[in-house]
């Protein structure tokens, strides 16, 4: 009798159902001291070319920021809402000094032509990466491909995600100040979009800030883009992330701000072998142990 009970408890221990707990790797661009960084909140109305980031940058939360990517208020996609990896996505945002990487700042700092492509390379060493999150927008965005995100792997080929203005990445503001700008209020796609090289992309709004400029309403956005990695890379190592502003929408006819990307933070969600027993399994285990103790007392 006792041996069978021990066997039962052992089988419960071995066969406990579990669910994966993601591990999040956060990259604070300000703390990393990346080149071509910006404070992300400066605007000189007398010199629009000196714009270095979003106008309401000071109003957005910094430090440790958590984004409920899959909340019903952010997406109607059932697959996203049921994805536990998206319950609370953490970001680490610099609280002072340079807080974001700016493609426009890279063009100016490097003395490049206004339509030159520029890139930021992040070195990572993450096993079993599943989702890459970028807190990012563009300045004076335009409705065409704007940014490429290249994921580099140790064994498999690179995977490139192309972010198009108004779909996967959008202008940081919805403005009535200059109606000639192509701005997209509430236009990012909050559903999964297949990527041509594998995986999916989705975007949600993190925070919004309303203000007035030149007597007209103005709204700033801070969005999060999620790049879902193809499961074929589940056993591979994510070695690097390249954020490449392709410069396609800038040039001599545009301010160098046009459609230039800026990034506040990057977070990678990875799978883990850590298993957490489900509550019902713990209850079964507790019942089995209690029964074993009761049976032992009866034998005595």
Short mmCIF file of N, CA, C and O in Angstrom, two decimals, residues 40-138:
data_model
loop_
_atom_site.label_atom_id
_atom_site.label_comp_id
_atom_site.label_asym_id
_atom_site.label_seq_id
_atom_site.Cartn_x
_atom_site.Cartn_y
_atom_site.Cartn_z
N UNK A 40 15.91 63.31 -26.64
CA UNK A 40 14.59 62.87 -27.05
C UNK A 40 13.47 63.80 -26.66
O UNK A 40 12.31 63.42 -26.70
N UNK A 41 13.78 65.03 -26.28
CA UNK A 41 12.69 65.90 -25.85
C UNK A 41 12.97 67.37 -26.18
O UNK A 41 12.41 68.25 -25.55
N UNK A 42 13.84 67.65 -27.11
CA UNK A 42 14.22 69.02 -27.41
C UNK A 42 13.57 69.50 -28.70
O UNK A 42 13.56 68.80 -29.70
N UNK A 43 13.03 70.71 -28.67
CA UNK A 43 12.51 71.31 -29.89
C UNK A 43 12.70 72.82 -29.82
O UNK A 43 12.33 73.45 -28.83
N UNK A 44 13.29 73.39 -30.84
CA UNK A 44 13.52 74.82 -30.93
C UNK A 44 12.64 75.36 -32.05
O UNK A 44 12.88 75.12 -33.23
N UNK A 45 11.57 76.09 -31.68
CA UNK A 45 10.62 76.58 -32.66
C UNK A 45 11.25 77.55 -33.65
O UNK A 45 10.74 77.75 -34.76
N UNK A 46 12.37 78.16 -33.27
CA UNK A 46 13.06 79.09 -34.17
C UNK A 46 14.00 78.37 -35.13
O UNK A 46 14.53 78.97 -36.05
N UNK A 47 14.23 77.09 -34.87
CA UNK A 47 15.14 76.33 -35.70
C UNK A 47 14.63 74.90 -35.81
O UNK A 47 15.13 73.99 -35.15
N UNK A 48 13.59 74.67 -36.66
CA UNK A 48 12.99 73.34 -36.74
C UNK A 48 14.00 72.24 -37.07
O UNK A 48 13.83 71.09 -36.68
N UNK A 49 15.07 72.58 -37.78
CA UNK A 49 16.07 71.59 -38.11
C UNK A 49 16.82 71.06 -36.91
O UNK A 49 17.54 70.07 -36.99
N UNK A 50 16.66 71.74 -35.77
CA UNK A 50 17.35 71.30 -34.55
C UNK A 50 16.52 70.32 -33.74
O UNK A 50 16.91 69.94 -32.64
N UNK A 51 15.39 69.93 -34.29
CA UNK A 51 14.54 68.98 -33.58
C UNK A 51 15.28 67.67 -33.37
O UNK A 51 15.75 67.05 -34.30
N UNK A 52 15.39 67.25 -32.14
CA UNK A 52 16.18 66.05 -31.85
C UNK A 52 15.34 64.89 -31.33
O UNK A 52 15.88 63.90 -30.88
N UNK A 53 14.06 65.03 -31.35
CA UNK A 53 13.26 63.91 -30.85
C UNK A 53 11.81 64.29 -30.76
O UNK A 53 11.35 65.21 -31.43
N UNK A 54 11.05 63.60 -29.95
CA UNK A 54 9.63 63.88 -29.88
C UNK A 54 9.38 65.07 -28.96
O UNK A 54 10.07 65.27 -27.98
N UNK A 55 8.35 65.82 -29.26
CA UNK A 55 8.14 67.09 -28.59
C UNK A 55 7.74 66.93 -27.13
O UNK A 55 8.03 67.78 -26.31
N UNK A 56 7.02 65.89 -26.82
CA UNK A 56 6.56 65.72 -25.45
C UNK A 56 7.38 64.72 -24.66
O UNK A 56 6.88 64.11 -23.73
N UNK A 57 8.63 64.56 -25.04
CA UNK A 57 9.45 63.52 -24.43
C UNK A 57 9.53 63.59 -22.92
O UNK A 57 9.59 62.57 -22.25
N UNK A 58 9.52 64.80 -22.36
CA UNK A 58 9.61 64.93 -20.92
C UNK A 58 8.40 64.37 -20.19
O UNK A 58 8.47 64.06 -19.01
N UNK A 59 7.28 64.26 -20.90
CA UNK A 59 6.04 63.85 -20.25
C UNK A 59 5.89 62.33 -20.16
O UNK A 59 5.06 61.84 -19.41
N UNK A 60 6.68 61.60 -20.89
CA UNK A 60 6.54 60.15 -20.90
C UNK A 60 7.29 59.51 -19.74
O UNK A 60 8.31 60.01 -19.28
N UNK A 61 6.77 58.36 -19.31
CA UNK A 61 7.39 57.63 -18.20
C UNK A 61 8.77 57.12 -18.61
O UNK A 61 8.95 56.61 -19.71
N UNK A 62 9.72 57.26 -17.72
CA UNK A 62 11.07 56.74 -17.96
C UNK A 62 11.43 55.82 -16.80
O UNK A 62 10.62 55.54 -15.93
N UNK A 63 12.67 55.34 -16.80
CA UNK A 63 13.06 54.38 -15.78
C UNK A 63 12.58 53.00 -16.15
O UNK A 63 12.74 52.55 -17.29
N UNK A 64 11.97 52.29 -15.21
CA UNK A 64 11.43 50.96 -15.47
C UNK A 64 9.99 51.10 -15.96
O UNK A 64 9.11 51.53 -15.22
N UNK A 65 9.78 50.74 -17.20
CA UNK A 65 8.46 50.89 -17.84
C UNK A 65 7.95 49.51 -18.22
O UNK A 65 8.68 48.70 -18.81
N UNK A 66 6.70 49.23 -17.89
CA UNK A 66 6.08 47.96 -18.26
C UNK A 66 4.92 48.22 -19.21
O UNK A 66 4.08 49.09 -18.96
N UNK A 67 4.88 47.47 -20.29
CA UNK A 67 3.85 47.64 -21.31
C UNK A 67 3.00 46.38 -21.39
O UNK A 67 3.51 45.29 -21.64
N UNK A 68 1.70 46.53 -21.17
CA UNK A 68 0.77 45.41 -21.33
C UNK A 68 0.39 45.32 -22.81
O UNK A 68 -0.63 45.82 -23.25
N UNK A 69 1.25 44.69 -23.56
CA UNK A 69 1.13 44.67 -25.02
C UNK A 69 -0.16 44.00 -25.47
O UNK A 69 -0.73 44.36 -26.50
N UNK A 70 -0.64 43.03 -24.71
CA UNK A 70 -1.78 42.23 -25.16
C UNK A 70 -3.10 42.63 -24.52
O UNK A 70 -4.07 41.90 -24.60
N UNK A 71 -3.16 43.78 -23.86
CA UNK A 71 -4.41 44.18 -23.24
C UNK A 71 -5.47 44.49 -24.30
O UNK A 71 -5.16 44.91 -25.41
N UNK A 72 -6.72 44.28 -23.93
CA UNK A 72 -7.82 44.47 -24.88
C UNK A 72 -7.90 45.91 -25.36
O UNK A 72 -8.38 46.18 -26.45
N UNK A 73 -7.42 46.84 -24.54
CA UNK A 73 -7.47 48.25 -24.94
C UNK A 73 -6.43 48.57 -26.01
O UNK A 73 -6.49 49.63 -26.64
N UNK A 74 -5.46 47.66 -26.21
CA UNK A 74 -4.40 47.92 -27.17
C UNK A 74 -4.52 47.11 -28.44
O UNK A 74 -4.05 47.51 -29.50
N UNK A 75 -5.11 45.93 -28.37
CA UNK A 75 -5.21 45.09 -29.56
C UNK A 75 -6.47 44.24 -29.51
O UNK A 75 -6.89 43.82 -28.44
N UNK A 76 -7.05 44.03 -30.68
CA UNK A 76 -8.20 43.15 -30.78
C UNK A 76 -7.84 41.78 -31.32
O UNK A 76 -8.71 40.95 -31.55
N UNK A 77 -6.53 41.54 -31.52
CA UNK A 77 -6.07 40.28 -32.07
C UNK A 77 -6.11 39.21 -30.98
O UNK A 77 -5.42 39.32 -29.96
N UNK A 78 -6.91 38.16 -31.19
CA UNK A 78 -7.07 37.11 -30.18
C UNK A 78 -5.75 36.41 -29.86
O UNK A 78 -5.49 36.06 -28.71
N UNK A 79 -4.91 36.22 -30.89
CA UNK A 79 -3.62 35.55 -30.67
C UNK A 79 -2.72 36.38 -29.76
O UNK A 79 -2.00 35.84 -28.92
N UNK A 80 -2.76 37.69 -29.93
CA UNK A 80 -1.95 38.56 -29.08
C UNK A 80 -2.51 38.61 -27.66
O UNK A 80 -1.76 38.57 -26.68
N UNK A 81 -3.82 38.70 -27.53
CA UNK A 81 -4.44 38.81 -26.21
C UNK A 81 -4.17 37.56 -25.36
O UNK A 81 -4.08 37.66 -24.14
N UNK A 82 -4.03 36.42 -25.99
CA UNK A 82 -3.84 35.18 -25.24
C UNK A 82 -2.37 34.83 -25.03
O UNK A 82 -2.06 33.79 -24.44
N UNK A 83 -1.47 35.67 -25.49
CA UNK A 83 -0.03 35.40 -25.40
C UNK A 83 0.51 35.92 -24.07
O UNK A 83 0.63 37.13 -23.87
N UNK A 84 0.82 35.01 -23.15
CA UNK A 84 1.26 35.42 -21.81
C UNK A 84 2.60 36.14 -21.81
O UNK A 84 2.92 36.86 -20.86
N UNK A 85 3.38 35.98 -22.87
CA UNK A 85 4.67 36.69 -22.94
C UNK A 85 4.48 38.19 -23.04
O UNK A 85 5.41 38.96 -22.81
N UNK A 86 3.26 38.60 -23.39
CA UNK A 86 2.99 40.02 -23.63
C UNK A 86 2.25 40.67 -22.48
O UNK A 86 1.83 41.82 -22.58
N UNK A 87 2.08 39.94 -21.36
CA UNK A 87 1.31 40.48 -20.23
C UNK A 87 1.93 41.75 -19.68
O UNK A 87 1.24 42.72 -19.38
N UNK A 88 3.22 41.75 -19.50
CA UNK A 88 3.91 42.91 -18.93
C UNK A 88 5.34 42.91 -19.46
O UNK A 88 6.22 42.28 -18.89
N UNK A 89 5.54 43.63 -20.54
CA UNK A 89 6.86 43.68 -21.19
C UNK A 89 7.67 44.81 -20.56
O UNK A 89 7.28 45.98 -20.63
N UNK A 90 8.80 44.50 -19.93
CA UNK A 90 9.58 45.53 -19.25
C UNK A 90 10.56 46.23 -20.20
O UNK A 90 11.16 45.61 -21.07
N UNK A 91 10.71 47.53 -20.01
CA UNK A 91 11.73 48.31 -20.70
C UNK A 91 12.51 49.10 -19.67
O UNK A 91 11.98 49.49 -18.62
N UNK A 92 13.76 49.35 -19.98
CA UNK A 92 14.60 50.19 -19.15
C UNK A 92 14.95 51.44 -19.96
O UNK A 92 15.65 51.37 -20.96
N UNK A 93 14.43 52.60 -19.52
CA UNK A 93 14.60 53.86 -20.23
C UNK A 93 15.44 54.80 -19.37
O UNK A 93 15.16 54.97 -18.18
N UNK A 94 16.46 55.39 -19.97
CA UNK A 94 17.30 56.33 -19.23
C UNK A 94 16.45 57.46 -18.67
O UNK A 94 15.54 57.96 -19.32
N UNK A 95 16.73 57.86 -17.44
CA UNK A 95 15.93 58.90 -16.78
C UNK A 95 16.49 60.29 -16.97
O UNK A 95 15.83 61.28 -16.66
N UNK A 96 17.69 60.40 -17.50
CA UNK A 96 18.28 61.71 -17.73
C UNK A 96 19.32 61.58 -18.84
O UNK A 96 19.69 60.48 -19.25
N UNK A 97 19.78 62.73 -19.32
CA UNK A 97 20.78 62.71 -20.37
C UNK A 97 20.21 62.15 -21.66
O UNK A 97 19.04 62.33 -21.98
N UNK A 98 21.04 61.46 -22.42
CA UNK A 98 20.60 60.88 -23.68
C UNK A 98 19.72 59.67 -23.40
O UNK A 98 20.15 58.72 -22.75
N UNK A 99 18.51 59.72 -23.92
CA UNK A 99 17.54 58.69 -23.60
C UNK A 99 17.16 57.83 -24.79
O UNK A 99 16.54 56.78 -24.62
N UNK A 100 17.47 58.25 -26.00
CA UNK A 100 17.06 57.49 -27.17
C UNK A 100 18.12 57.57 -28.25
O UNK A 100 18.88 58.53 -28.31
N UNK A 101 18.14 56.54 -29.11
CA UNK A 101 18.99 56.59 -30.30
C UNK A 101 18.21 57.28 -31.42
O UNK A 101 17.04 56.96 -31.66
N UNK A 102 18.85 58.23 -32.09
CA UNK A 102 18.18 59.01 -33.12
C UNK A 102 18.92 58.87 -34.44
O UNK A 102 20.11 59.18 -34.55
N UNK A 103 18.21 58.39 -35.47
CA UNK A 103 18.82 58.29 -36.80
C UNK A 103 19.16 59.68 -37.34
O UNK A 103 20.17 59.85 -38.03
N UNK A 104 18.32 60.65 -37.04
CA UNK A 104 18.61 62.01 -37.49
C UNK A 104 19.91 62.52 -36.87
O UNK A 104 20.74 63.13 -37.52
N UNK A 105 20.09 62.24 -35.58
CA UNK A 105 21.32 62.66 -34.90
C UNK A 105 22.52 61.96 -35.51
O UNK A 105 23.60 62.55 -35.64
N UNK A 106 22.36 60.71 -35.91
CA UNK A 106 23.46 59.98 -36.55
C UNK A 106 23.87 60.65 -37.85
O UNK A 106 25.06 60.77 -38.16
N UNK A 107 22.89 61.10 -38.63
CA UNK A 107 23.19 61.77 -39.90
C UNK A 107 23.99 63.04 -39.64
O UNK A 107 25.01 63.31 -40.30
N UNK A 108 23.56 63.83 -38.67
CA UNK A 108 24.22 65.10 -38.37
C UNK A 108 25.61 64.86 -37.77
O UNK A 108 26.60 65.45 -38.20
N UNK A 109 25.69 63.97 -36.78
CA UNK A 109 26.97 63.73 -36.10
C UNK A 109 28.03 63.19 -37.04
O UNK A 109 29.22 63.47 -36.90
N UNK A 110 27.60 62.38 -38.02
CA UNK A 110 28.56 61.78 -38.93
C UNK A 110 28.78 62.59 -40.21
O UNK A 110 29.54 62.18 -41.08
N UNK A 111 28.08 63.72 -40.31
CA UNK A 111 28.25 64.57 -41.48
C UNK A 111 27.81 63.92 -42.78
O UNK A 111 28.42 64.14 -43.83
N UNK A 112 26.73 63.14 -42.71
CA UNK A 112 26.27 62.41 -43.88
C UNK A 112 25.23 63.20 -44.66
O UNK A 112 24.64 64.16 -44.16
N UNK A 113 24.98 62.77 -45.89
CA UNK A 113 23.91 63.34 -46.68
C UNK A 113 22.58 63.06 -45.99
O UNK A 113 22.43 62.05 -45.30
N UNK A 114 21.61 63.96 -46.17
CA UNK A 114 20.37 63.85 -45.41
C UNK A 114 19.58 62.60 -45.75
O UNK A 114 18.71 62.18 -44.97
N UNK A 115 19.84 61.97 -46.91
CA UNK A 115 19.12 60.74 -47.24
C UNK A 115 19.98 59.50 -47.04
O UNK A 115 19.65 58.42 -47.53
N UNK A 116 21.08 59.63 -46.29
CA UNK A 116 21.97 58.50 -46.08
C UNK A 116 21.36 57.51 -45.09
O UNK A 116 20.78 57.91 -44.07
N UNK A 117 21.47 56.22 -45.37
CA UNK A 117 21.04 55.22 -44.37
C UNK A 117 22.00 55.20 -43.19
O UNK A 117 23.21 55.38 -43.36
N UNK A 118 21.47 54.99 -42.01
CA UNK A 118 22.29 54.91 -40.79
C UNK A 118 21.79 53.74 -39.95
O UNK A 118 20.62 53.34 -40.06
N UNK A 119 22.67 53.21 -39.11
CA UNK A 119 22.32 52.01 -38.36
C UNK A 119 22.81 52.09 -36.93
O UNK A 119 23.78 52.78 -36.61
N UNK A 120 22.14 51.34 -36.07
CA UNK A 120 22.58 51.10 -34.71
C UNK A 120 22.74 49.60 -34.54
O UNK A 120 21.83 48.83 -34.85
N UNK A 121 23.91 49.17 -34.06
CA UNK A 121 24.18 47.75 -33.82
C UNK A 121 24.14 47.47 -32.32
O UNK A 121 24.85 48.11 -31.54
N UNK A 122 23.28 46.55 -31.91
CA UNK A 122 23.25 46.08 -30.53
C UNK A 122 23.77 44.65 -30.50
O UNK A 122 23.27 43.79 -31.24
N UNK A 123 24.75 44.40 -29.66
CA UNK A 123 25.28 43.05 -29.52
C UNK A 123 24.51 42.33 -28.42
O UNK A 123 24.38 42.83 -27.30
N UNK A 124 23.99 41.18 -28.76
CA UNK A 124 23.22 40.40 -27.79
C UNK A 124 23.80 38.99 -27.74
O UNK A 124 24.57 38.59 -28.60
N UNK A 125 23.42 38.25 -26.75
CA UNK A 125 23.84 36.84 -26.64
C UNK A 125 22.71 36.11 -25.92
O UNK A 125 22.86 35.67 -24.78
N UNK A 126 21.60 35.98 -26.63
CA UNK A 126 20.38 35.47 -26.02
C UNK A 126 19.99 34.15 -26.67
O UNK A 126 19.75 34.08 -27.88
N UNK A 127 19.95 33.10 -25.86
CA UNK A 127 19.51 31.80 -26.36
C UNK A 127 17.99 31.73 -26.42
O UNK A 127 17.29 32.30 -25.57
N UNK A 128 17.48 31.04 -27.42
CA UNK A 128 16.04 30.76 -27.54
C UNK A 128 15.20 32.03 -27.50
O UNK A 128 14.15 32.09 -26.85
N UNK A 129 15.66 33.07 -28.20
CA UNK A 129 14.90 34.32 -28.27
C UNK A 129 13.59 34.08 -29.00
O UNK A 129 13.54 33.36 -30.00
N UNK A 130 12.52 34.68 -28.50
CA UNK A 130 11.19 34.48 -29.08
C UNK A 130 10.57 35.75 -29.64
O UNK A 130 9.91 35.72 -30.67
N UNK A 131 10.74 36.86 -28.94
CA UNK A 131 10.16 38.13 -29.38
C UNK A 131 11.15 39.25 -29.10
O UNK A 131 11.78 39.29 -28.03
N UNK A 132 11.31 40.16 -30.07
CA UNK A 132 12.11 41.37 -29.88
C UNK A 132 11.16 42.56 -29.86
O UNK A 132 10.37 42.75 -30.79
N UNK A 133 11.20 43.34 -28.79
CA UNK A 133 10.34 44.51 -28.63
C UNK A 133 11.19 45.78 -28.77
O UNK A 133 12.27 45.88 -28.18
N UNK A 134 10.69 46.73 -29.53
CA UNK A 134 11.37 48.02 -29.68
C UNK A 134 10.39 49.14 -29.35
O UNK A 134 9.31 49.21 -29.93
N UNK A 135 10.75 49.99 -28.41
CA UNK A 135 9.97 51.18 -28.13
C UNK A 135 10.48 52.26 -29.07
O UNK A 135 11.57 52.81 -28.88
N UNK A 136 9.70 52.56 -30.13
CA UNK A 136 10.23 53.41 -31.19
C UNK A 136 9.13 54.11 -31.97
O UNK A 136 7.98 53.67 -31.98
N UNK A 137 9.49 55.19 -32.61
CA UNK A 137 8.64 55.92 -33.55
C UNK A 137 9.53 56.56 -34.60
O UNK A 137 10.75 56.35 -34.60
N UNK A 138 8.92 57.32 -35.50
CA UNK A 138 9.69 58.12 -36.45
C UNK A 138 9.33 59.59 -36.27
O UNK A 138 8.31 59.92 -35.66
#
